[in-house]
PDB file of C-alpha atoms in Angstrom:
ATOM      1  CA  ASN A 660      92.891  97.120 117.637  1.00  0.00           C
ATOM      2  CA  ALA A 661      96.525  95.850 116.186  1.00  0.00           C
ATOM      3  CA  GLY A 662      95.005  95.027 112.638  1.00  0.00           C
ATOM      4  CA  VAL A 663      97.357  93.163 110.531  1.00  0.00           C
ATOM      5  CA  THR A 664     100.876  92.142 112.490  1.00  0.00           C
ATOM      6  CA  GLN A 665     103.936  91.543 110.879  1.00  0.00           C
ATOM      7  CA  THR A 666     106.971  89.752 112.471  1.00  0.00           C
ATOM      8  CA  PRO A 667     109.798  90.485 112.585  1.00  0.00           C
ATOM      9  CA  LYS A 668     110.711  93.942 111.534  1.00  0.00           C
ATOM     10  CA  PHE A 669     114.032  93.702 110.230  1.00  0.00           C
ATOM     11  CA  GLN A 670     115.740  90.318 109.356  1.00  0.00           C
ATOM     12  CA  VAL A 671     119.301  89.888 107.705  1.00  0.00           C
ATOM     13  CA  LEU A 672     119.947  86.337 106.137  1.00  0.00           C
ATOM     14  CA  LYS A 673     122.995  84.766 104.568  1.00  0.00           C
ATOM     15  CA  THR A 674     122.530  83.183 101.516  1.00  0.00           C
ATOM     16  CA  GLY A 675     120.968  79.556 101.903  1.00  0.00           C
ATOM     17  CA  GLN A 676     119.545  80.234 104.933  1.00  0.00           C
ATOM     18  CA  SER A 677     115.792  79.860 105.602  1.00  0.00           C
ATOM     19  CA  MET A 678     113.087  81.799 107.454  1.00  0.00           C
ATOM     20  CA  THR A 679     109.436  82.280 107.872  1.00  0.00           C
ATOM     21  CA  LEU A 680     107.489  85.655 107.844  1.00  0.00           C
ATOM     22  CA  GLN A 681     104.788  85.855 110.107  1.00  0.00           C
ATOM     23  CA  CYS A 682     101.511  87.596 109.572  1.00  0.00           C
ATOM     24  CA  ALA A 683      98.378  87.711 111.796  1.00  0.00           C
ATOM     25  CA  GLN A 684      95.409  89.840 111.397  1.00  0.00           C
ATOM     26  CA  ASP A 685      92.735  90.298 113.991  1.00  0.00           C
ATOM     27  CA  MET A 686      89.855  91.602 111.619  1.00  0.00           C
ATOM     28  CA  ASN A 687      88.164  88.322 110.826  1.00  0.00           C
ATOM     29  CA  HIS A 688      89.073  88.765 107.260  1.00  0.00           C
ATOM     30  CA  ASN A 689      88.602  85.726 104.774  1.00  0.00           C
ATOM     31  CA  SER A 690      91.499  86.968 102.411  1.00  0.00           C
ATOM     32  CA  MET A 691      95.148  87.571 103.122  1.00  0.00           C
ATOM     33  CA  TYR A 692      98.103  88.493 100.526  1.00  0.00           C
ATOM     34  CA  TRP A 693     101.802  88.696 100.671  1.00  0.00           C
ATOM     35  CA  TYR A 694     103.617  91.174  98.515  1.00  0.00           C
ATOM     36  CA  ARG A 695     106.913  92.375  98.074  1.00  0.00           C
ATOM     37  CA  GLN A 696     108.343  95.836  97.457  1.00  0.00           C
ATOM     38  CA  ASP A 697     111.301  96.656  95.509  1.00  0.00           C
ATOM     39  CA  PRO A 698     113.064 100.239  95.346  1.00  0.00           C
ATOM     40  CA  GLY A 699     111.595 102.180  92.041  1.00  0.00           C
ATOM     41  CA  MET A 700     108.970  99.578  91.607  1.00  0.00           C
ATOM     42  CA  GLY A 701     105.328  98.869  92.838  1.00  0.00           C
ATOM     43  CA  LEU A 702     104.073  96.303  94.900  1.00  0.00           C
ATOM     44  CA  ARG A 703     104.191  92.780  93.524  1.00  0.00           C
ATOM     45  CA  LEU A 704     102.057  89.786  94.446  1.00  0.00           C
ATOM     46  CA  ILE A 705     104.077  86.608  95.658  1.00  0.00           C
ATOM     47  CA  TYR A 706     101.023  84.616  97.043  1.00  0.00           C
ATOM     48  CA  TYR A 707      97.416  85.003  98.350  1.00  0.00           C
ATOM     49  CA  SER A 708      94.854  83.201 100.236  1.00  0.00           C
ATOM     50  CA  ALA A 709      91.126  84.026  99.126  1.00  0.00           C
ATOM     51  CA  SER A 710      90.096  81.873 102.415  1.00  0.00           C
ATOM     52  CA  GLU A 711      91.069  79.523 105.221  1.00  0.00           C
ATOM     53  CA  GLY A 712      92.443  76.491 103.524  1.00  0.00           C
ATOM     54  CA  THR A 713      93.114  77.734 100.304  1.00  0.00           C
ATOM     55  CA  THR A 714      96.313  79.304  99.024  1.00  0.00           C
ATOM     56  CA  ASP A 715      97.287  80.540  95.082  1.00  0.00           C
ATOM     57  CA  LYS A 716     100.357  82.047  93.556  1.00  0.00           C
ATOM     58  CA  GLY A 717     100.427  85.655  92.583  1.00  0.00           C
ATOM     59  CA  GLU A 718     102.996  87.528  90.229  1.00  0.00           C
ATOM     60  CA  VAL A 719     106.407  86.480  91.633  1.00  0.00           C
ATOM     61  CA  PRO A 720     106.003  83.153  93.783  1.00  0.00           C
ATOM     62  CA  ASN A 721     109.446  81.413  92.828  1.00  0.00           C
ATOM     63  CA  GLY A 722     111.634  80.906  95.944  1.00  0.00           C
ATOM     64  CA  TYR A 723     108.556  81.348  98.472  1.00  0.00           C
ATOM     65  CA  ASN A 724     106.126  79.036 100.145  1.00  0.00           C
ATOM     66  CA  VAL A 725     102.964  80.149 102.270  1.00  0.00           C
ATOM     67  CA  SER A 726     100.944  78.436 104.763  1.00  0.00           C
ATOM     68  CA  ARG A 727      97.595  79.610 105.864  1.00  0.00           C
ATOM     69  CA  LEU A 728      97.453  78.387 109.419  1.00  0.00           C
ATOM     70  CA  ASN A 729      93.852  79.435 110.190  1.00  0.00           C
ATOM     71  CA  LYS A 730      92.081  82.395 109.423  1.00  0.00           C
ATOM     72  CA  ARG A 731      94.112  84.743 111.600  1.00  0.00           C
ATOM     73  CA  GLU A 732      97.860  83.773 110.137  1.00  0.00           C
ATOM     74  CA  PHE A 733      99.149  83.575 106.653  1.00  0.00           C
ATOM     75  CA  SER A 734     103.049  82.836 106.679  1.00  0.00           C
ATOM     76  CA  LEU A 735     105.784  83.331 104.015  1.00  0.00           C
ATOM     77  CA  ARG A 736     108.647  80.737 104.019  1.00  0.00           C
ATOM     78  CA  LEU A 737     112.008  81.492 102.063  1.00  0.00           C
ATOM     79  CA  GLU A 738     113.242  77.888 102.048  1.00  0.00           C
ATOM     80  CA  SER A 739     116.758  79.022 100.515  1.00  0.00           C
ATOM     81  CA  ALA A 740     117.196  82.753 100.662  1.00  0.00           C
ATOM     82  CA  ALA A 741     119.079  84.429  97.787  1.00  0.00           C
ATOM     83  CA  PRO A 742     120.275  88.183  97.468  1.00  0.00           C
ATOM     84  CA  SER A 743     117.389  88.602  95.126  1.00  0.00           C
ATOM     85  CA  GLN A 744     114.963  88.240  97.750  1.00  0.00           C
ATOM     86  CA  THR A 745     116.191  91.202  99.559  1.00  0.00           C
ATOM     87  CA  SER A 746     113.130  93.399  99.730  1.00  0.00           C
ATOM     88  CA  VAL A 747     110.674  94.886 102.006  1.00  0.00           C
ATOM     89  CA  TYR A 748     107.775  92.155 102.602  1.00  0.00           C
ATOM     90  CA  PHE A 749     103.935  93.284 103.279  1.00  0.00           C
ATOM     91  CA  CYS A 750     101.261  91.476 104.311  1.00  0.00           C
ATOM     92  CA  ALA A 751      97.714  92.669 103.615  1.00  0.00           C
ATOM     93  CA  THR A 752      94.240  91.694 103.987  1.00  0.00           C
ATOM     94  CA  TYR A 753      90.624  92.651 103.233  1.00  0.00           C
ATOM     95  CA  ILE A 754      87.043  91.527 103.802  1.00  0.00           C
ATOM     96  CA  GLY A 755      86.112  91.096  99.954  1.00  0.00           C
ATOM     97  CA  PHE A 756      86.549  92.629  96.829  1.00  0.00           C
ATOM     98  CA  ASN A 757      86.356  96.434  96.278  1.00  0.00           C
ATOM     99  CA  THR A 758      86.869  97.028  99.791  1.00  0.00           C
ATOM    100  CA  GLU A 759      89.492  98.624 101.524  1.00  0.00           C
ATOM    101  CA  ALA A 760      92.580  96.551 102.078  1.00  0.00           C
ATOM    102  CA  PHE A 761      94.663  96.760 105.403  1.00  0.00           C
ATOM    103  CA  PHE A 762      98.454  96.482 105.066  1.00  0.00           C
ATOM    104  CA  GLY A 763     101.250  95.363 107.584  1.00  0.00           C
ATOM    105  CA  GLN A 764     104.168  97.524 108.757  1.00  0.00           C
ATOM    106  CA  GLY A 765     106.401  95.554 106.707  1.00  0.00           C
ATOM    107  CA  THR A 766     109.350  93.329 107.073  1.00  0.00           C
ATOM    108  CA  ARG A 767     112.532  94.593 105.692  1.00  0.00           C
ATOM    109  CA  LEU A 768     114.494  91.430 104.783  1.00  0.00           C
ATOM    110  CA  THR A 769     118.400  91.453 103.931  1.00  0.00           C
ATOM    111  CA  VAL A 770     120.175  88.401 101.933  1.00  0.00           C
ATOM    112  CA  VAL A 771     124.024  88.909 101.987  1.00  0.00           C
TER     113      VAL A 771
ATOM    114  CA  GLY B1057     102.140  92.985  79.384  1.00  0.00           C
ATOM    115  CA  GLU B1058      99.906  95.307  81.694  1.00  0.00           C
ATOM    116  CA  SER B1059     101.621  98.090  83.416  1.00  0.00           C
ATOM    117  CA  VAL B1060     100.765 101.074  85.530  1.00  0.00           C
ATOM    118  CA  GLY B1061     102.792 104.087  85.605  1.00  0.00           C
ATOM    119  CA  LEU B1062     102.948 107.401  87.135  1.00  0.00           C
ATOM    120  CA  HIS B1063     103.824 110.492  85.538  1.00  0.00           C
ATOM    121  CA  LEU B1064     106.321 112.168  88.016  1.00  0.00           C
ATOM    122  CA  PRO B1065     108.353 110.376  90.364  1.00  0.00           C
ATOM    123  CA  THR B1066     108.538 113.196  92.852  1.00  0.00           C
ATOM    124  CA  LEU B1067     106.231 116.452  93.221  1.00  0.00           C
ATOM    125  CA  SER B1068     107.110 119.149  95.154  1.00  0.00           C
ATOM    126  CA  VAL B1069     104.441 121.460  96.272  1.00  0.00           C
ATOM    127  CA  GLN B1070     103.982 124.742  98.786  1.00  0.00           C
ATOM    128  CA  GLU B1071     101.766 124.190 101.970  1.00  0.00           C
ATOM    129  CA  GLY B1072      98.154 124.871 101.502  1.00  0.00           C
ATOM    130  CA  ASP B1073      98.539 124.306  97.229  1.00  0.00           C
ATOM    131  CA  ASN B1074      96.620 121.936  95.648  1.00  0.00           C
ATOM    132  CA  SER B1075      98.388 118.492  94.498  1.00  0.00           C
ATOM    133  CA  ILE B1076      97.815 116.389  91.564  1.00  0.00           C
ATOM    134  CA  ILE B1077      99.286 112.798  91.300  1.00  0.00           C
ATOM    135  CA  ASN B1078      98.774 111.046  88.106  1.00  0.00           C
ATOM    136  CA  CYS B1079      98.607 107.396  87.112  1.00  0.00           C
ATOM    137  CA  ALA B1080      98.195 105.978  83.644  1.00  0.00           C
ATOM    138  CA  TYR B1081      96.956 102.463  83.120  1.00  0.00           C
ATOM    139  CA  SER B1082      97.203 100.165  80.229  1.00  0.00           C
ATOM    140  CA  ASN B1083      94.279  97.433  80.525  1.00  0.00           C
ATOM    141  CA  SER B1084      91.250  98.858  79.387  1.00  0.00           C
ATOM    142  CA  ALA B1085      89.451  96.036  81.080  1.00  0.00           C
ATOM    143  CA  SER B1086      90.545  97.477  84.365  1.00  0.00           C
ATOM    144  CA  ASP B1087      87.377  98.154  86.783  1.00  0.00           C
ATOM    145  CA  TYR B1088      88.736  98.912  90.156  1.00  0.00           C
ATOM    146  CA  PHE B1089      91.027 101.607  91.087  1.00  0.00           C
ATOM    147  CA  ILE B1090      92.680 102.757  94.391  1.00  0.00           C
ATOM    148  CA  TRP B1091      95.183 105.200  95.780  1.00  0.00           C
ATOM    149  CA  TYR B1092      97.509 104.373  98.527  1.00  0.00           C
ATOM    150  CA  LYS B1093      99.650 106.671 100.818  1.00  0.00           C
ATOM    151  CA  GLN B1094     102.639 105.352 102.143  1.00  0.00           C
ATOM    152  CA  GLU B1095     104.945 106.982 104.455  1.00  0.00           C
ATOM    153  CA  SER B1096     108.333 105.986 105.563  1.00  0.00           C
ATOM    154  CA  GLY B1097     108.854 102.983 107.215  1.00  0.00           C
ATOM    155  CA  LYS B1098     104.949 102.214 107.047  1.00  0.00           C
ATOM    156  CA  GLY B1099     102.853 100.019 105.036  1.00  0.00           C
ATOM    157  CA  PRO B1100     100.659 101.527 102.438  1.00  0.00           C
ATOM    158  CA  GLN B1101      97.394 103.150 103.785  1.00  0.00           C
ATOM    159  CA  PHE B1102      93.828 103.282 101.748  1.00  0.00           C
ATOM    160  CA  ILE B1103      93.284 106.566 100.750  1.00  0.00           C
ATOM    161  CA  ILE B1104      90.248 106.472  98.274  1.00  0.00           C
ATOM    162  CA  ASP B1105      89.066 104.143  95.586  1.00  0.00           C
ATOM    163  CA  ILE B1106      86.657 104.252  92.703  1.00  0.00           C
ATOM    164  CA  ARG B1107      84.955 102.077  90.406  1.00  0.00           C
ATOM    165  CA  SER B1108      84.874 101.934  86.436  1.00  0.00           C
ATOM    166  CA  ASN B1109      81.098 103.036  86.475  1.00  0.00           C
ATOM    167  CA  MET B1110      82.204 106.302  88.020  1.00  0.00           C
ATOM    168  CA  ASP B1111      84.453 109.402  86.917  1.00  0.00           C
ATOM    169  CA  LYS B1112      84.921 111.309  90.039  1.00  0.00           C
ATOM    170  CA  ARG B1113      84.821 110.415  93.607  1.00  0.00           C
ATOM    171  CA  GLN B1114      85.453 112.754  96.695  1.00  0.00           C
ATOM    172  CA  GLY B1115      86.663 112.140 100.304  1.00  0.00           C
ATOM    173  CA  GLN B1116      88.009 114.629 102.577  1.00  0.00           C
ATOM    174  CA  ARG B1117      90.263 116.732 100.956  1.00  0.00           C
ATOM    175  CA  VAL B1118      91.016 114.252  98.466  1.00  0.00           C
ATOM    176  CA  THR B1119      89.357 113.666  94.804  1.00  0.00           C
ATOM    177  CA  VAL B1120      90.147 111.063  92.427  1.00  0.00           C
ATOM    178  CA  LEU B1121      89.314 111.380  88.634  1.00  0.00           C
ATOM    179  CA  LEU B1122      88.968 108.450  86.235  1.00  0.00           C
ATOM    180  CA  ASN B1123      88.958 109.059  82.671  1.00  0.00           C
ATOM    181  CA  LYS B1124      88.566 105.445  80.783  1.00  0.00           C
ATOM    182  CA  THR B1125      88.996 106.944  77.309  1.00  0.00           C
ATOM    183  CA  VAL B1126      92.521 107.766  77.859  1.00  0.00           C
ATOM    184  CA  LYS B1127      93.276 105.528  80.739  1.00  0.00           C
ATOM    185  CA  HIS B1128      94.345 108.013  83.435  1.00  0.00           C
ATOM    186  CA  LEU B1129      93.531 108.398  86.915  1.00  0.00           C
ATOM    187  CA  SER B1130      94.658 111.272  89.121  1.00  0.00           C
ATOM    188  CA  LEU B1131      94.459 111.985  92.839  1.00  0.00           C
ATOM    189  CA  GLN B1132      93.837 115.719  93.741  1.00  0.00           C
ATOM    190  CA  ILE B1133      94.865 116.686  97.300  1.00  0.00           C
ATOM    191  CA  ALA B1134      93.327 120.163  98.482  1.00  0.00           C
ATOM    192  CA  ALA B1135      95.132 122.802 100.722  1.00  0.00           C
ATOM    193  CA  THR B1136      98.369 120.244 100.824  1.00  0.00           C
ATOM    194  CA  GLN B1137      99.678 119.982 104.369  1.00  0.00           C
ATOM    195  CA  PRO B1138     103.193 118.531 105.608  1.00  0.00           C
ATOM    196  CA  GLY B1139     101.653 115.713 106.983  1.00  0.00           C
ATOM    197  CA  ASP B1140     100.759 114.623 103.403  1.00  0.00           C
ATOM    198  CA  SER B1141     104.399 114.279 102.471  1.00  0.00           C
ATOM    199  CA  ALA B1142     104.497 110.699 101.317  1.00  0.00           C
ATOM    200  CA  VAL B1143     104.867 108.384  98.360  1.00  0.00           C
ATOM    201  CA  TYR B1144     101.332 108.004  96.631  1.00  0.00           C
ATOM    202  CA  PHE B1145     100.746 104.855  94.681  1.00  0.00           C
ATOM    203  CA  CYS B1146      97.809 104.123  92.330  1.00  0.00           C
ATOM    204  CA  ALA B1147      96.811 100.237  92.113  1.00  0.00           C
ATOM    205  CA  VAL B1148      94.688  98.976  89.147  1.00  0.00           C
ATOM    206  CA  SER B1149      92.504  95.913  89.086  1.00  0.00           C
ATOM    207  CA  SER B1150      90.725  93.981  86.170  1.00  0.00           C
ATOM    208  CA  GLY B1151      88.923  91.766  88.528  1.00  0.00           C
ATOM    209  CA  GLY B1152      89.793  90.935  92.206  1.00  0.00           C
ATOM    210  CA  TYR B1153      92.692  91.801  94.370  1.00  0.00           C
ATOM    211  CA  ASN B1154      95.101  88.973  93.079  1.00  0.00           C
ATOM    212  CA  LYS B1155      94.835  90.919  89.875  1.00  0.00           C
ATOM    213  CA  LEU B1156      95.748  94.421  91.424  1.00  0.00           C
ATOM    214  CA  ILE B1157      98.667  96.167  89.757  1.00  0.00           C
ATOM    215  CA  PHE B1158     100.267  98.955  91.742  1.00  0.00           C
ATOM    216  CA  GLY B1159     102.383 101.884  90.246  1.00  0.00           C
ATOM    217  CA  ALA B1160     106.076 102.370  91.430  1.00  0.00           C
ATOM    218  CA  GLY B1161     104.540 105.636  93.263  1.00  0.00           C
ATOM    219  CA  THR B1162     105.159 109.130  93.580  1.00  0.00           C
ATOM    220  CA  ARG B1163     106.661 111.103  96.335  1.00  0.00           C
ATOM    221  CA  LEU B1164     104.923 114.004  97.280  1.00  0.00           C
ATOM    222  CA  ALA B1165     107.166 116.832  99.251  1.00  0.00           C
ATOM    223  CA  VAL B1166     105.409 119.622 100.851  1.00  0.00           C
ATOM    224  CA  HIS B1167     107.373 122.635 101.709  1.00  0.00           C
ATOM    225  CA  PRO B1168     106.552 125.271 104.092  1.00  0.00           C
TER     226      PRO B1168
END
């Protein structure tokens, strides 16, 4: 019963490098979300996918792209990392509105 | 713009005391409210939620109170235990998880 699994857990990138953060859920939920969490601030929504085959921008989408590969997997890509993207990234999923959301353990990304 | 804030960044309590964590929101159209607990190095964990048609909801050792008149939300933890030490976030939605706004969090420190 893994729930929501994120990989990697930690990553250090140089400015300009690219990488993909992976998220997989085994709960058969339709909706998946990517958030970033910065010190002293609440989680902010980057992108979300309401269902397989659809993606939409959230509050802070600039510098990111996403892919909803199938119902289980939702990846977040940084094409050219910047120091401002240093953050902790969380993937979340839930079955429908007004139901409990489940979060992954997070990916701590540092861009130098 | 829309905001969600918590009244105190840190709350220290004695083991066995009751804890009250507060949250204020700005959007009067908000209709769904969630409290999350986040332990160090982990993702947020759902505690309890409440819809705008209610003003109180109870769970195991936790109670959420909603005052829509003053746009205020509180989380009460009864008989606080060391395992309750964590950062607590409120999150407020005006329609769907893609519109969920998170507060910055209150750190609860429980002392023996």
